[in-house]
Amino acid sequence: MARKFIVAGNWKMHTTIDEGIQLATQIQEGQRNANTTVILGVPFTHLFPVKKKLKAASKIHLAAQNCHYKNSGAFTGEVSPATLAALKIPYVILGHSERRLFNHEDDALLALKIQAALENGLKVIFCCGEPLEIRKAGDHVKFVQKQLEASLFAVPATDMKNIIIAYEPIWAIGTGETASPNQAQEIHLAIRNMLKKQYGKRIADNTSILYGGSVKSSNAKEIFGQPDVDGGLVGGAALDSQEFLKIINSQ
Ligand code: PEP
C-alpha cells in the first residue's frame, strides 16, 4: 500500500500576507514527522509570497483553495488553473462545502474544475461530505457516493494518482463537533470501496482519503489511527502553528 499520509491546512480567508508568511515560517521551522506530507491551503494573494519564503527542502507544499474551469477568459475575479500551474503551485482544493454553499458550486461545475485542474498538472484535493439532516437520516454513504459519481468518477484511472479525497461532514466543519473515529472509518472505508468498484483495488488502495471537520491535536491521533483515514484537512486548528505541528505529528 503506497498511499501518502497527508495533513493539509485550509486557511480559508484568514491572515494578512505578513501573518501568513509568519505562520508558514513557524510551521517550516517546527519539528515535523518526515512521513507526513504537509500542504498549506492559503488565500490566492498569499501563494506567491509564501512560496518565496518556503525552502524547497522544507517539503511544505502549497494549495490554492479554488480555481476556475477555464484557463483564461472574461471571468472577472476568478483565478485560472493555468496561472496556478505556471506559478508551480502543486495542489488545488475543489468542492469545499463553503464554496458549494456560498458560491453555489454544484457537482457538474466541480467535474469541469477537476478536469481543468488535472489538465494543467495540478493535484486535486476533492472535498465531499454530507449535511446534518442527511447524516441523521442515515443516508450519508449514498449522499457521498452521488457526489463522487457526479464530480469525480469521470476522471480517468491514469489521473487518479493526482486525486486526494477529503471527506468533510458539513456538520463537523468549524462547529467543534467531530465525527467519531468509528464514524470516520465507516465512511472512509465506504469511499475506498466506491473507488475499488470504479477503478479497481490498486487505485483504491493508493488514494489518500483525508478526514476534515474540527480536527485538533486532542482528537487527531485517534481519528488518524483508523485504517482508512490517511490524514486530515484542517481549518481552524491550522491557523495556530504549534497546534498544526502537533496534528502533523499525530500519525
Ligand atoms: C475545513 O475548512 O476544511 C475544516 C475542516 O475546517 P475546521 O477544521 O475548522 O472544521
Coordinates of C-alpha atoms in Angstrom, one line a residue, residues 1-248:
M1 CA 0.0 0.0 0.0
A2 CA 1.6 3.2 -1.2
R3 CA -0.8 5.9 -0.2
K4 CA 0.5 9.0 1.4
F5 CA -0.3 10.3 4.9
I6 CA -1.2 14.0 4.4
V7 CA -2.1 16.8 6.7
A8 CA -3.4 19.8 4.8
G9 CA -4.3 23.2 6.3
N10 CA -7.1 25.2 4.9
W11 CA -6.6 28.8 5.9
K12 CA -9.8 30.0 4.3
M13 CA -10.0 33.8 4.2
H14 CA -7.8 34.2 7.3
T15 CA -4.5 36.0 7.8
T16 CA -2.9 39.0 6.1
I17 CA 0.1 38.2 3.8
D18 CA 2.5 39.1 6.6
E19 CA 0.6 36.9 9.1
G20 CA 0.6 34.1 6.6
I21 CA 4.3 34.3 6.0
Q22 CA 4.9 34.2 9.7
L23 CA 2.6 31.2 10.1
A24 CA 4.2 29.3 7.2
T25 CA 7.7 30.1 8.5
Q26 CA 6.8 28.8 12.0
I27 CA 5.5 25.6 10.5
Q28 CA 8.6 25.3 8.4
E29 CA 10.8 25.7 11.4
G30 CA 8.9 23.3 13.6
Q31 CA 9.8 19.7 14.3
R32 CA 7.8 17.6 11.7
N33 CA 7.3 14.0 11.1
A34 CA 9.1 13.3 7.8
N35 CA 6.4 10.7 6.8
T36 CA 3.7 13.4 6.8
T37 CA 3.1 15.3 3.5
V38 CA 2.3 18.8 4.6
I39 CA 0.1 21.1 2.5
L40 CA -1.0 24.7 3.2
G41 CA -4.1 25.9 1.5
V42 CA -3.6 29.6 1.6
P43 CA -5.5 32.5 0.1
F44 CA -4.7 33.3 -3.6
T45 CA -2.9 36.5 -2.6
H46 CA -0.6 34.6 -0.3
L47 CA 0.5 31.9 -2.8
F48 CA 3.5 33.7 -4.3
P49 CA 4.9 35.5 -1.2
V50 CA 4.5 32.4 1.0
K51 CA 6.1 30.2 -1.7
K52 CA 9.1 32.5 -1.8
K53 CA 9.6 32.1 1.9
L54 CA 9.4 28.3 1.9
K55 CA 12.6 26.4 1.3
A56 CA 12.3 23.5 -1.2
A57 CA 14.0 21.3 1.4
S58 CA 11.2 22.0 3.9
K59 CA 8.9 19.9 1.7
I60 CA 5.9 22.0 2.6
H61 CA 3.6 22.3 -0.4
L62 CA 1.0 24.9 -1.2
A63 CA -2.6 24.6 -2.4
A64 CA -5.0 27.1 -3.8
Q65 CA -8.4 26.9 -2.3
N66 CA -10.2 27.0 -5.7
C67 CA -9.7 27.6 -9.4
H68 CA -11.8 28.3 -12.5
Y69 CA -12.6 25.6 -15.1
K70 CA -11.3 27.7 -17.9
N71 CA -7.6 28.7 -18.5
S72 CA -8.4 32.3 -19.5
G73 CA -11.3 34.5 -20.5
A74 CA -13.7 37.2 -19.3
F75 CA -14.2 35.9 -15.8
T76 CA -13.8 38.8 -13.5
G77 CA -12.3 38.0 -10.1
E78 CA -11.6 34.3 -11.0
V79 CA -8.2 32.5 -10.9
S80 CA -7.1 30.2 -13.8
P81 CA -5.7 26.8 -13.2
A82 CA -3.1 27.6 -15.8
T83 CA -1.9 30.5 -13.7
L84 CA -1.6 28.3 -10.7
A85 CA 0.4 25.8 -12.7
A86 CA 2.7 28.5 -14.1
L87 CA 3.3 29.6 -10.5
K88 CA 4.2 26.0 -9.7
I89 CA 1.5 25.6 -7.1
P90 CA 1.1 21.8 -6.9
Y91 CA -2.4 21.5 -5.3
V92 CA -5.8 22.9 -5.5
I93 CA -8.7 22.3 -3.1
L94 CA -12.0 21.8 -5.0
G95 CA -15.5 21.2 -3.8
H96 CA -15.2 22.6 -0.3
S97 CA -18.6 22.8 1.3
E98 CA -18.2 26.5 1.9
R99 CA -17.8 27.0 -1.9
R100 CA -20.7 24.7 -2.6
L101 CA -22.8 26.7 -0.2
F102 CA -21.8 30.3 -0.6
N103 CA -20.7 30.2 -4.3
H104 CA -23.4 27.7 -5.4
E105 CA -20.8 25.3 -6.9
D106 CA -22.6 22.2 -7.9
D107 CA -21.4 18.7 -8.9
A108 CA -21.4 19.4 -12.6
L109 CA -19.3 22.6 -12.2
L110 CA -16.9 20.7 -9.9
A111 CA -16.4 18.0 -12.6
L112 CA -15.3 20.7 -15.0
K113 CA -13.0 22.2 -12.4
I114 CA -11.4 18.9 -11.6
Q115 CA -10.8 18.2 -15.3
A116 CA -9.3 21.6 -15.9
A117 CA -7.0 21.4 -12.8
L118 CA -5.8 17.9 -13.9
E119 CA -5.2 19.1 -17.5
N120 CA -2.9 21.8 -16.0
G121 CA -1.0 19.3 -14.0
L122 CA -2.4 20.3 -10.6
K123 CA -3.2 17.7 -8.0
V124 CA -6.7 18.0 -6.6
I125 CA -7.9 17.7 -3.1
F126 CA -11.6 17.0 -3.7
C127 CA -13.9 17.6 -0.8
C128 CA -17.1 15.7 -0.2
G129 CA -19.4 15.3 2.8
E130 CA -23.0 15.4 3.9
P131 CA -25.1 17.9 5.8
L132 CA -26.5 17.1 9.3
E133 CA -30.0 16.1 8.1
I134 CA -28.6 13.5 5.7
R135 CA -26.4 12.1 8.4
K136 CA -29.4 11.9 10.8
A137 CA -31.4 10.1 8.1
G138 CA -28.6 7.6 7.8
D139 CA -28.1 8.5 4.1
H140 CA -24.5 9.8 4.3
V141 CA -22.9 7.0 2.3
K142 CA -25.4 7.3 -0.5
F143 CA -25.0 11.1 -0.5
V144 CA -21.2 10.9 -0.8
Q145 CA -21.4 8.3 -3.4
K146 CA -23.6 10.6 -5.5
Q147 CA -21.0 13.4 -5.1
L148 CA -18.2 11.2 -6.2
E149 CA -20.2 9.8 -9.2
A150 CA -21.2 13.2 -10.3
S151 CA -17.9 15.1 -10.0
L152 CA -15.0 12.7 -9.7
F153 CA -15.7 9.4 -11.5
A154 CA -15.2 11.0 -14.9
V155 CA -11.5 11.2 -14.0
P156 CA -9.6 8.6 -16.0
A157 CA -7.8 5.9 -14.0
T158 CA -4.4 7.3 -15.2
D159 CA -5.1 10.6 -13.4
M160 CA -6.3 9.2 -10.1
K161 CA -2.7 9.4 -8.8
N162 CA -3.3 13.2 -8.7
I163 CA -6.5 13.0 -6.7
I164 CA -6.8 13.2 -2.9
I165 CA -10.2 12.9 -1.4
A166 CA -11.2 14.9 1.7
Y167 CA -14.3 13.6 3.5
E168 CA -15.7 16.5 5.4
P169 CA -19.1 16.1 7.1
I170 CA -20.6 19.6 6.9
W171 CA -21.9 19.3 10.4
A172 CA -18.4 19.0 11.7
I173 CA -16.8 21.9 9.9
G174 CA -16.0 24.8 12.1
T175 CA -18.5 23.5 14.7
G176 CA -16.2 21.9 17.2
E177 CA -18.1 18.7 16.6
T178 CA -16.1 15.8 15.0
A179 CA -17.1 12.5 13.6
S180 CA -16.2 9.8 16.0
P181 CA -13.3 7.6 14.9
N182 CA -15.8 4.9 14.1
Q183 CA -18.0 7.2 12.0
A184 CA -14.9 8.4 10.1
Q185 CA -13.7 4.8 9.5
E186 CA -17.1 3.7 8.3
I187 CA -17.4 6.2 5.6
H188 CA -13.8 6.3 4.6
L189 CA -14.0 2.5 4.0
A190 CA -17.2 3.0 2.1
I191 CA -15.4 5.6 -0.1
R192 CA -12.5 3.3 -0.6
N193 CA -14.9 0.6 -1.7
M194 CA -16.5 3.0 -4.2
L195 CA -13.1 3.7 -5.6
K196 CA -12.4 0.0 -5.8
K197 CA -15.6 -0.6 -7.7
Q198 CA -14.9 2.3 -10.1
Y199 CA -11.1 1.9 -10.6
G200 CA -10.0 -1.4 -9.0
K201 CA -8.1 -2.3 -5.9
R202 CA -4.7 -0.8 -6.7
I203 CA -6.1 2.7 -7.2
A204 CA -8.4 2.4 -4.2
D205 CA -5.5 1.3 -2.0
N206 CA -3.3 4.1 -3.3
T207 CA -5.7 7.0 -3.0
S208 CA -5.3 9.1 0.2
I209 CA -8.7 9.8 1.9
L210 CA -8.4 12.7 4.4
Y211 CA -10.8 13.5 7.2
G212 CA -11.9 17.1 7.8
G213 CA -14.1 18.6 10.4
S214 CA -12.9 20.2 13.7
V215 CA -9.6 18.2 13.7
K216 CA -7.5 19.3 16.7
S217 CA -4.4 17.9 18.3
S218 CA -6.6 16.4 21.0
N219 CA -8.6 14.2 18.6
A220 CA -6.2 13.8 15.6
K221 CA -4.3 10.7 16.8
E222 CA -7.5 8.7 17.3
I223 CA -9.1 9.7 14.0
F224 CA -5.8 9.3 12.0
G225 CA -5.3 5.9 13.7
Q226 CA -8.3 4.5 11.7
P227 CA -7.1 2.2 8.9
D228 CA -8.8 4.1 6.1
V229 CA -8.1 7.6 7.3
D230 CA -4.9 8.9 5.6
G231 CA -4.6 12.2 7.3
G232 CA -6.7 15.4 7.6
L233 CA -7.9 18.6 6.1
V234 CA -7.7 21.1 8.9
G235 CA -9.4 24.5 9.1
G236 CA -9.3 26.4 12.4
A237 CA -6.5 24.5 14.0
A238 CA -4.3 25.1 11.0
L239 CA -4.0 28.8 12.0
D240 CA -2.0 28.1 15.1
S241 CA 1.4 26.8 14.2
Q242 CA 2.0 24.8 17.4
E243 CA -1.4 23.2 17.2
F244 CA -0.9 22.4 13.5
L245 CA 2.5 20.9 14.1
K246 CA 1.1 18.6 16.8
I247 CA -1.5 17.5 14.2
I248 CA 1.2 16.9 11.6

